[in-house]
Amino acid sequence: MPTRLIRGINLAYDEIGLKTAEPLVFIHGHPFNRSMWDHQTDYFKEHYRLILPDLRGYGESGVTTPRVFLDEMSLDIIHLLDELGVTKANFIGLSMGGQIVLDLYRLMPHRFTSLVIVDSDARGESPESAARRIAVADEILEKGMVRHTEETIHKYIAKAAMTNPAVYDPLYMMMTTTNPEGAAAAHRGRALRRDHSGILKDIAVPALIVVGSEDFFTPISIARLMSDNIPCAQLAVIEGAGHLPNMEVPEEFNNVLDLFLSPP
């Protein structure tokens, strides 16, 4: 597991696959880490150069408090790509990772080959949702990640996945081992995140929007708001999946992503 000193913290990441191949940058959501992409790593490593960072505050990367903005996480990724000599890539982000992909596009559209946004929302927070994020951050610090996981894990995956150990067990492990200070800092930052709705019409690279049909947090209607406003964007609905289709039904997710990345 390599690390790089990036903007004052040790940023953990995996670099897997062919160094001379087209890069795929996978950006995880909250409260997860880069291991959420294990099924995609196994599938795509033979034909692509895969770069999978642990975001600031998550996994094995350094933690900064009390608040971390998505802009900071985006800059971490830009600096990491500079260190690795990656000038252009396909970016795939899930949930919070999808919001970071949009922030990266705002900052450096010239470095995108394509973008994939999975179970995410381009809109900013309402006063009510921002207040809820602050409250969740406080609860995480007070109760810890085990309690937070047990109270919320059912919202991340469809009902069928709750009884599937191959999905539930690694998800539970990821969530319960997330640093509570890192998770709380990110929640506080997301409460003040940008509204990216206005830049959707300006996205000029191939785009894929993916959503699980049973997503609790970002239902199909939210995904359509993005796909309808991004020129020529594709929308893929993964039936029977919740907020984490890449973990719940990885075969279908990988096929959808593979077809997008390598059209006939």
mmCIF file of C-alpha atoms in Angstrom:
data_model
loop_
_atom_site.group_PDB
_atom_site.id
_atom_site.type_symbol
_atom_site.label_atom_id
_atom_site.label_comp_id
_atom_site.label_asym_id
_atom_site.label_seq_id
_atom_site.Cartn_x
_atom_site.Cartn_y
_atom_site.Cartn_z
ATOM 1 C CA MET A 1 0.000 0.000 0.000
ATOM 2 C CA PRO A 2 1.884 3.113 -1.159
ATOM 3 C CA THR A 3 1.457 6.529 0.400
ATOM 4 C CA ARG A 4 2.441 10.008 -0.759
ATOM 5 C CA LEU A 5 2.845 13.157 1.279
ATOM 6 C CA ILE A 6 0.141 15.249 -0.372
ATOM 7 C CA ARG A 7 -0.737 18.727 0.860
ATOM 8 C CA GLY A 8 0.452 18.017 4.384
ATOM 9 C CA ILE A 9 -0.995 14.528 4.915
ATOM 10 C CA ASN A 10 -0.029 10.985 4.038
ATOM 11 C CA LEU A 11 -2.447 9.966 1.303
ATOM 12 C CA ALA A 12 -2.851 6.208 0.870
ATOM 13 C CA TYR A 13 -3.689 4.799 -2.549
ATOM 14 C CA ASP A 14 -3.445 1.767 -4.778
ATOM 15 C CA GLU A 15 -2.000 1.885 -8.276
ATOM 16 C CA ILE A 16 -2.859 -1.345 -10.062
ATOM 17 C CA GLY A 17 -2.797 -2.617 -13.616
ATOM 18 C CA LEU A 18 -0.919 -1.483 -16.699
ATOM 19 C CA LYS A 19 1.074 1.720 -16.225
ATOM 20 C CA THR A 20 0.988 2.392 -19.950
ATOM 21 C CA ALA A 21 -2.785 1.909 -20.217
ATOM 22 C CA GLU A 22 -5.631 4.401 -19.984
ATOM 23 C CA PRO A 23 -6.107 5.539 -16.354
ATOM 24 C CA LEU A 24 -9.265 4.984 -14.320
ATOM 25 C CA VAL A 25 -9.483 6.995 -11.097
ATOM 26 C CA PHE A 26 -11.968 5.511 -8.597
ATOM 27 C CA ILE A 27 -13.191 7.828 -5.815
ATOM 28 C CA HIS A 28 -15.010 6.241 -2.894
ATOM 29 C CA GLY A 29 -17.938 7.569 -0.881
ATOM 30 C CA HIS A 30 -18.669 8.085 2.811
ATOM 31 C CA PRO A 31 -18.026 6.336 5.163
ATOM 32 C CA PHE A 32 -15.949 3.967 3.086
ATOM 33 C CA ASN A 33 -12.447 3.571 1.683
ATOM 34 C CA ARG A 34 -10.776 2.445 -1.523
ATOM 35 C CA SER A 35 -11.541 -1.227 -0.809
ATOM 36 C CA MET A 36 -15.160 -0.600 -1.808
ATOM 37 C CA TRP A 37 -13.897 -0.897 -5.401
ATOM 38 C CA ASP A 38 -12.353 -4.375 -4.976
ATOM 39 C CA HIS A 39 -14.735 -5.985 -7.479
ATOM 40 C CA GLN A 40 -13.885 -3.321 -10.038
ATOM 41 C CA THR A 41 -10.163 -3.672 -9.385
ATOM 42 C CA ASP A 42 -10.285 -7.381 -10.155
ATOM 43 C CA TYR A 43 -12.302 -6.806 -13.314
ATOM 44 C CA PHE A 44 -10.504 -3.844 -14.900
ATOM 45 C CA LYS A 45 -6.860 -4.308 -13.869
ATOM 46 C CA GLU A 46 -5.918 -6.335 -16.959
ATOM 47 C CA HIS A 47 -6.693 -3.519 -19.391
ATOM 48 C CA TYR A 48 -6.403 -0.218 -17.494
ATOM 49 C CA ARG A 49 -4.191 1.681 -15.088
ATOM 50 C CA LEU A 50 -6.241 1.903 -11.893
ATOM 51 C CA ILE A 51 -5.691 4.613 -9.278
ATOM 52 C CA LEU A 52 -7.684 4.292 -6.069
ATOM 53 C CA PRO A 53 -7.016 6.820 -3.296
ATOM 54 C CA ASP A 54 -8.262 6.787 0.271
ATOM 55 C CA LEU A 55 -9.714 10.255 0.671
ATOM 56 C CA ARG A 56 -8.433 12.569 3.394
ATOM 57 C CA GLY A 57 -9.877 11.324 6.693
ATOM 58 C CA TYR A 58 -10.741 7.846 5.402
ATOM 59 C CA GLY A 59 -9.108 4.441 5.186
ATOM 60 C CA GLU A 60 -5.347 4.664 5.705
ATOM 61 C CA SER A 61 -4.999 8.336 4.766
ATOM 62 C CA GLY A 62 -4.285 11.124 7.231
ATOM 63 C CA VAL A 63 -7.036 12.893 9.149
ATOM 64 C CA THR A 64 -7.531 16.630 9.491
ATOM 65 C CA THR A 65 -10.201 18.289 11.606
ATOM 66 C CA PRO A 66 -12.600 19.852 12.404
ATOM 67 C CA ARG A 67 -13.933 20.339 8.843
ATOM 68 C CA VAL A 68 -12.799 19.113 5.436
ATOM 69 C CA PHE A 69 -14.329 20.593 2.302
ATOM 70 C CA LEU A 70 -14.788 18.560 -0.860
ATOM 71 C CA ASP A 71 -12.556 21.138 -2.560
ATOM 72 C CA GLU A 72 -9.691 19.957 -0.349
ATOM 73 C CA MET A 73 -10.252 16.318 -1.246
ATOM 74 C CA SER A 74 -10.357 17.315 -4.917
ATOM 75 C CA LEU A 75 -7.045 19.148 -4.624
ATOM 76 C CA ASP A 76 -5.533 16.099 -2.907
ATOM 77 C CA ILE A 77 -6.450 13.988 -5.929
ATOM 78 C CA ILE A 78 -5.100 16.557 -8.395
ATOM 79 C CA HIS A 79 -1.766 16.656 -6.555
ATOM 80 C CA LEU A 80 -1.647 12.845 -6.370
ATOM 81 C CA LEU A 81 -2.221 12.571 -10.117
ATOM 82 C CA ASP A 82 0.518 15.129 -10.703
ATOM 83 C CA GLU A 83 2.885 13.027 -8.580
ATOM 84 C CA LEU A 84 1.972 9.930 -10.591
ATOM 85 C CA GLY A 85 2.370 11.702 -13.930
ATOM 86 C CA VAL A 86 -1.287 11.247 -14.899
ATOM 87 C CA THR A 87 -2.393 14.128 -17.097
ATOM 88 C CA LYS A 88 -5.764 12.761 -18.235
ATOM 89 C CA ALA A 89 -8.083 10.058 -16.906
ATOM 90 C CA ASN A 90 -11.548 8.591 -16.647
ATOM 91 C CA PHE A 91 -13.007 9.510 -13.245
ATOM 92 C CA ILE A 92 -15.509 7.279 -11.435
ATOM 93 C CA GLY A 93 -17.039 8.510 -8.167
ATOM 94 C CA LEU A 94 -19.772 7.147 -5.923
ATOM 95 C CA SER A 95 -21.979 9.296 -3.671
ATOM 96 C CA MET A 96 -19.584 11.788 -2.030
ATOM 97 C CA GLY A 97 -17.058 10.581 -4.595
ATOM 98 C CA GLY A 98 -19.431 11.638 -7.368
ATOM 99 C CA GLN A 99 -19.627 15.115 -5.884
ATOM 100 C CA ILE A 100 -15.837 15.200 -5.845
ATOM 101 C CA VAL A 101 -15.782 14.178 -9.520
ATOM 102 C CA LEU A 102 -17.954 17.194 -10.333
ATOM 103 C CA ASP A 103 -15.678 19.422 -8.280
ATOM 104 C CA LEU A 104 -12.675 18.029 -10.161
ATOM 105 C CA TYR A 105 -14.392 18.772 -13.457
ATOM 106 C CA ARG A 106 -15.011 22.339 -12.305
ATOM 107 C CA LEU A 107 -11.316 22.703 -11.473
ATOM 108 C CA MET A 108 -9.693 20.832 -14.390
ATOM 109 C CA PRO A 109 -12.056 19.793 -17.201
ATOM 110 C CA HIS A 110 -9.100 19.429 -19.567
ATOM 111 C CA ARG A 111 -7.888 16.405 -17.596
ATOM 112 C CA PHE A 112 -11.042 14.356 -18.125
ATOM 113 C CA THR A 113 -11.420 11.636 -20.717
ATOM 114 C CA SER A 114 -14.843 10.769 -19.310
ATOM 115 C CA LEU A 115 -16.751 10.851 -16.037
ATOM 116 C CA VAL A 116 -18.978 8.370 -14.230
ATOM 117 C CA ILE A 117 -21.179 9.456 -11.336
ATOM 118 C CA VAL A 118 -22.724 6.679 -9.249
ATOM 119 C CA ASP A 119 -25.616 7.213 -6.818
ATOM 120 C CA SER A 120 -24.822 10.859 -6.201
ATOM 121 C CA ASP A 121 -26.394 14.319 -6.336
ATOM 122 C CA ALA A 122 -25.063 17.430 -8.071
ATOM 123 C CA ARG A 123 -27.211 19.778 -6.024
ATOM 124 C CA GLY A 124 -26.038 21.661 -2.971
ATOM 125 C CA GLU A 125 -27.475 21.211 0.486
ATOM 126 C CA SER A 126 -30.697 22.802 1.647
ATOM 127 C CA PRO A 127 -30.646 24.507 5.077
ATOM 128 C CA GLU A 128 -32.429 21.442 6.457
ATOM 129 C CA SER A 129 -30.091 18.856 4.939
ATOM 130 C CA ALA A 130 -27.040 20.905 5.950
ATOM 131 C CA ALA A 131 -28.291 20.942 9.539
ATOM 132 C CA ARG A 132 -28.794 17.173 9.395
ATOM 133 C CA ARG A 133 -25.195 16.676 8.253
ATOM 134 C CA ILE A 134 -23.911 18.720 11.188
ATOM 135 C CA ALA A 135 -26.114 16.703 13.544
ATOM 136 C CA VAL A 136 -24.820 13.411 12.080
ATOM 137 C CA ALA A 137 -21.230 14.627 12.496
ATOM 138 C CA ASP A 138 -21.916 15.325 16.176
ATOM 139 C CA GLU A 139 -23.572 11.932 16.632
ATOM 140 C CA ILE A 140 -20.628 10.116 15.027
ATOM 141 C CA LEU A 141 -18.214 11.735 17.462
ATOM 142 C CA GLU A 142 -20.494 11.055 20.409
ATOM 143 C CA LYS A 143 -21.568 7.482 19.633
ATOM 144 C CA GLY A 144 -18.728 6.171 17.475
ATOM 145 C CA MET A 145 -18.735 4.415 14.118
ATOM 146 C CA VAL A 146 -19.986 1.028 15.336
ATOM 147 C CA ARG A 147 -23.199 2.556 16.664
ATOM 148 C CA HIS A 148 -23.522 4.791 13.589
ATOM 149 C CA THR A 149 -23.057 1.783 11.301
ATOM 150 C CA GLU A 150 -25.621 -0.345 13.094
ATOM 151 C CA GLU A 151 -28.164 2.462 12.904
ATOM 152 C CA THR A 152 -27.624 3.345 9.233
ATOM 153 C CA ILE A 153 -26.179 0.407 7.264
ATOM 154 C CA HIS A 154 -29.638 -0.652 6.074
ATOM 155 C CA LYS A 155 -29.931 2.651 4.190
ATOM 156 C CA TYR A 156 -26.866 1.951 2.057
ATOM 157 C CA ILE A 157 -27.862 -1.367 0.500
ATOM 158 C CA ALA A 158 -31.037 -2.959 -0.780
ATOM 159 C CA LYS A 159 -32.966 -5.350 1.463
ATOM 160 C CA ALA A 160 -31.655 -8.419 -0.374
ATOM 161 C CA ALA A 161 -28.042 -7.397 0.274
ATOM 162 C CA MET A 162 -28.644 -7.140 4.025
ATOM 163 C CA THR A 163 -28.727 -10.956 4.201
ATOM 164 C CA ASN A 164 -25.839 -11.476 1.773
ATOM 165 C CA PRO A 165 -22.590 -11.881 3.760
ATOM 166 C CA ALA A 166 -20.483 -11.196 0.653
ATOM 167 C CA VAL A 167 -21.920 -7.671 0.599
ATOM 168 C CA TYR A 168 -22.826 -7.011 4.221
ATOM 169 C CA ASP A 169 -19.620 -8.173 5.915
ATOM 170 C CA PRO A 170 -17.086 -6.039 3.987
ATOM 171 C CA LEU A 171 -19.448 -3.061 4.129
ATOM 172 C CA TYR A 172 -19.827 -3.413 7.904
ATOM 173 C CA MET A 173 -16.056 -3.698 8.283
ATOM 174 C CA MET A 174 -15.415 -0.588 6.183
ATOM 175 C CA MET A 175 -17.964 1.512 8.014
ATOM 176 C CA THR A 176 -17.059 0.464 11.552
ATOM 177 C CA THR A 177 -13.321 0.987 11.007
ATOM 178 C CA THR A 178 -13.683 4.469 9.511
ATOM 179 C CA ASN A 179 -12.058 7.119 11.690
ATOM 180 C CA PRO A 180 -14.940 8.992 13.378
ATOM 181 C CA GLU A 181 -13.045 12.286 13.344
ATOM 182 C CA GLY A 182 -12.427 11.957 9.610
ATOM 183 C CA ALA A 183 -16.062 11.062 8.915
ATOM 184 C CA ALA A 184 -17.354 13.934 11.044
ATOM 185 C CA ALA A 185 -14.988 16.423 9.400
ATOM 186 C CA ALA A 186 -16.195 15.398 5.938
ATOM 187 C CA HIS A 187 -19.844 15.675 6.968
ATOM 188 C CA ARG A 188 -19.249 19.192 8.239
ATOM 189 C CA GLY A 189 -17.568 20.087 4.970
ATOM 190 C CA ARG A 190 -20.347 18.583 2.871
ATOM 191 C CA ALA A 191 -22.887 20.661 4.751
ATOM 192 C CA LEU A 192 -21.319 23.651 2.970
ATOM 193 C CA ARG A 193 -20.614 22.001 -0.389
ATOM 194 C CA ARG A 194 -21.072 23.693 -3.731
ATOM 195 C CA ASP A 195 -24.155 23.328 -5.885
ATOM 196 C CA HIS A 196 -22.838 21.857 -9.150
ATOM 197 C CA SER A 197 -26.164 21.897 -10.992
ATOM 198 C CA GLY A 198 -25.041 24.885 -13.016
ATOM 199 C CA ILE A 199 -22.015 23.192 -14.557
ATOM 200 C CA LEU A 200 -23.839 20.095 -15.815
ATOM 201 C CA LYS A 201 -24.739 21.725 -19.139
ATOM 202 C CA ASP A 202 -21.067 22.523 -19.720
ATOM 203 C CA ILE A 203 -19.749 18.968 -19.333
ATOM 204 C CA ALA A 204 -18.168 18.218 -22.681
ATOM 205 C CA VAL A 205 -16.860 14.672 -22.188
ATOM 206 C CA PRO A 206 -18.705 11.341 -22.306
ATOM 207 C CA ALA A 207 -20.700 10.916 -19.091
ATOM 208 C CA LEU A 208 -22.446 7.987 -17.431
ATOM 209 C CA ILE A 209 -24.878 8.327 -14.527
ATOM 210 C CA VAL A 210 -25.499 5.101 -12.592
ATOM 211 C CA VAL A 211 -28.109 4.584 -9.873
ATOM 212 C CA GLY A 212 -29.471 1.642 -7.942
ATOM 213 C CA SER A 213 -33.215 1.199 -8.367
ATOM 214 C CA GLU A 214 -33.647 0.983 -4.573
ATOM 215 C CA ASP A 215 -31.271 3.779 -3.560
ATOM 216 C CA PHE A 216 -32.485 5.377 -0.314
ATOM 217 C CA PHE A 217 -30.290 8.481 -0.491
ATOM 218 C CA THR A 218 -30.312 9.410 -4.190
ATOM 219 C CA PRO A 219 -33.275 7.860 -6.023
ATOM 220 C CA ILE A 220 -33.673 7.564 -9.787
ATOM 221 C CA SER A 221 -35.292 11.008 -10.023
ATOM 222 C CA ILE A 222 -32.076 12.613 -8.727
ATOM 223 C CA ALA A 223 -29.993 10.657 -11.223
ATOM 224 C CA ARG A 224 -32.265 11.841 -14.037
ATOM 225 C CA LEU A 225 -31.699 15.459 -13.025
ATOM 226 C CA MET A 226 -28.049 14.917 -13.878
ATOM 227 C CA SER A 227 -28.429 12.755 -16.975
ATOM 228 C CA ASP A 228 -31.067 15.093 -18.440
ATOM 229 C CA ASN A 229 -28.829 18.134 -18.016
ATOM 230 C CA ILE A 230 -25.461 16.740 -19.097
ATOM 231 C CA PRO A 231 -25.219 16.794 -22.901
ATOM 232 C CA CYS A 232 -25.380 13.250 -24.317
ATOM 233 C CA ALA A 233 -25.108 11.621 -20.876
ATOM 234 C CA GLN A 234 -26.138 8.004 -20.494
ATOM 235 C CA LEU A 235 -28.277 6.797 -17.584
ATOM 236 C CA ALA A 236 -28.007 3.245 -16.228
ATOM 237 C CA VAL A 237 -30.412 1.966 -13.573
ATOM 238 C CA ILE A 238 -29.140 -1.117 -11.738
ATOM 239 C CA GLU A 239 -32.213 -3.097 -10.740
ATOM 240 C CA GLY A 240 -32.369 -4.484 -7.223
ATOM 241 C CA ALA A 241 -29.431 -2.433 -5.947
ATOM 242 C CA GLY A 242 -29.335 0.284 -3.339
ATOM 243 C CA HIS A 243 -26.718 3.011 -2.858
ATOM 244 C CA LEU A 244 -23.772 0.688 -3.589
ATOM 245 C CA PRO A 245 -24.476 -1.162 -6.849
ATOM 246 C CA ASN A 246 -20.758 -1.761 -7.446
ATOM 247 C CA MET A 247 -20.716 -3.935 -4.310
ATOM 248 C CA GLU A 248 -24.269 -5.320 -4.369
ATOM 249 C CA VAL A 249 -24.397 -6.488 -8.000
ATOM 250 C CA PRO A 250 -20.794 -6.098 -9.190
ATOM 251 C CA GLU A 251 -21.182 -8.202 -12.333
ATOM 252 C CA GLU A 252 -23.908 -5.968 -13.734
ATOM 253 C CA PHE A 253 -22.159 -2.803 -12.592
ATOM 254 C CA ASN A 254 -18.884 -3.879 -14.203
ATOM 255 C CA ASN A 255 -20.628 -4.735 -17.455
ATOM 256 C CA VAL A 256 -22.312 -1.319 -17.568
ATOM 257 C CA LEU A 257 -19.057 0.469 -16.834
ATOM 258 C CA ASP A 258 -17.070 -1.665 -19.280
ATOM 259 C CA LEU A 259 -19.539 -0.985 -22.093
ATOM 260 C CA PHE A 260 -19.339 2.759 -21.407
ATOM 261 C CA LEU A 261 -15.536 2.791 -21.338
ATOM 262 C CA SER A 262 -15.127 0.697 -24.459
ATOM 263 C CA PRO A 263 -18.149 1.265 -26.727
ATOM 264 C CA PRO A 264 -18.428 -0.871 -29.884
#
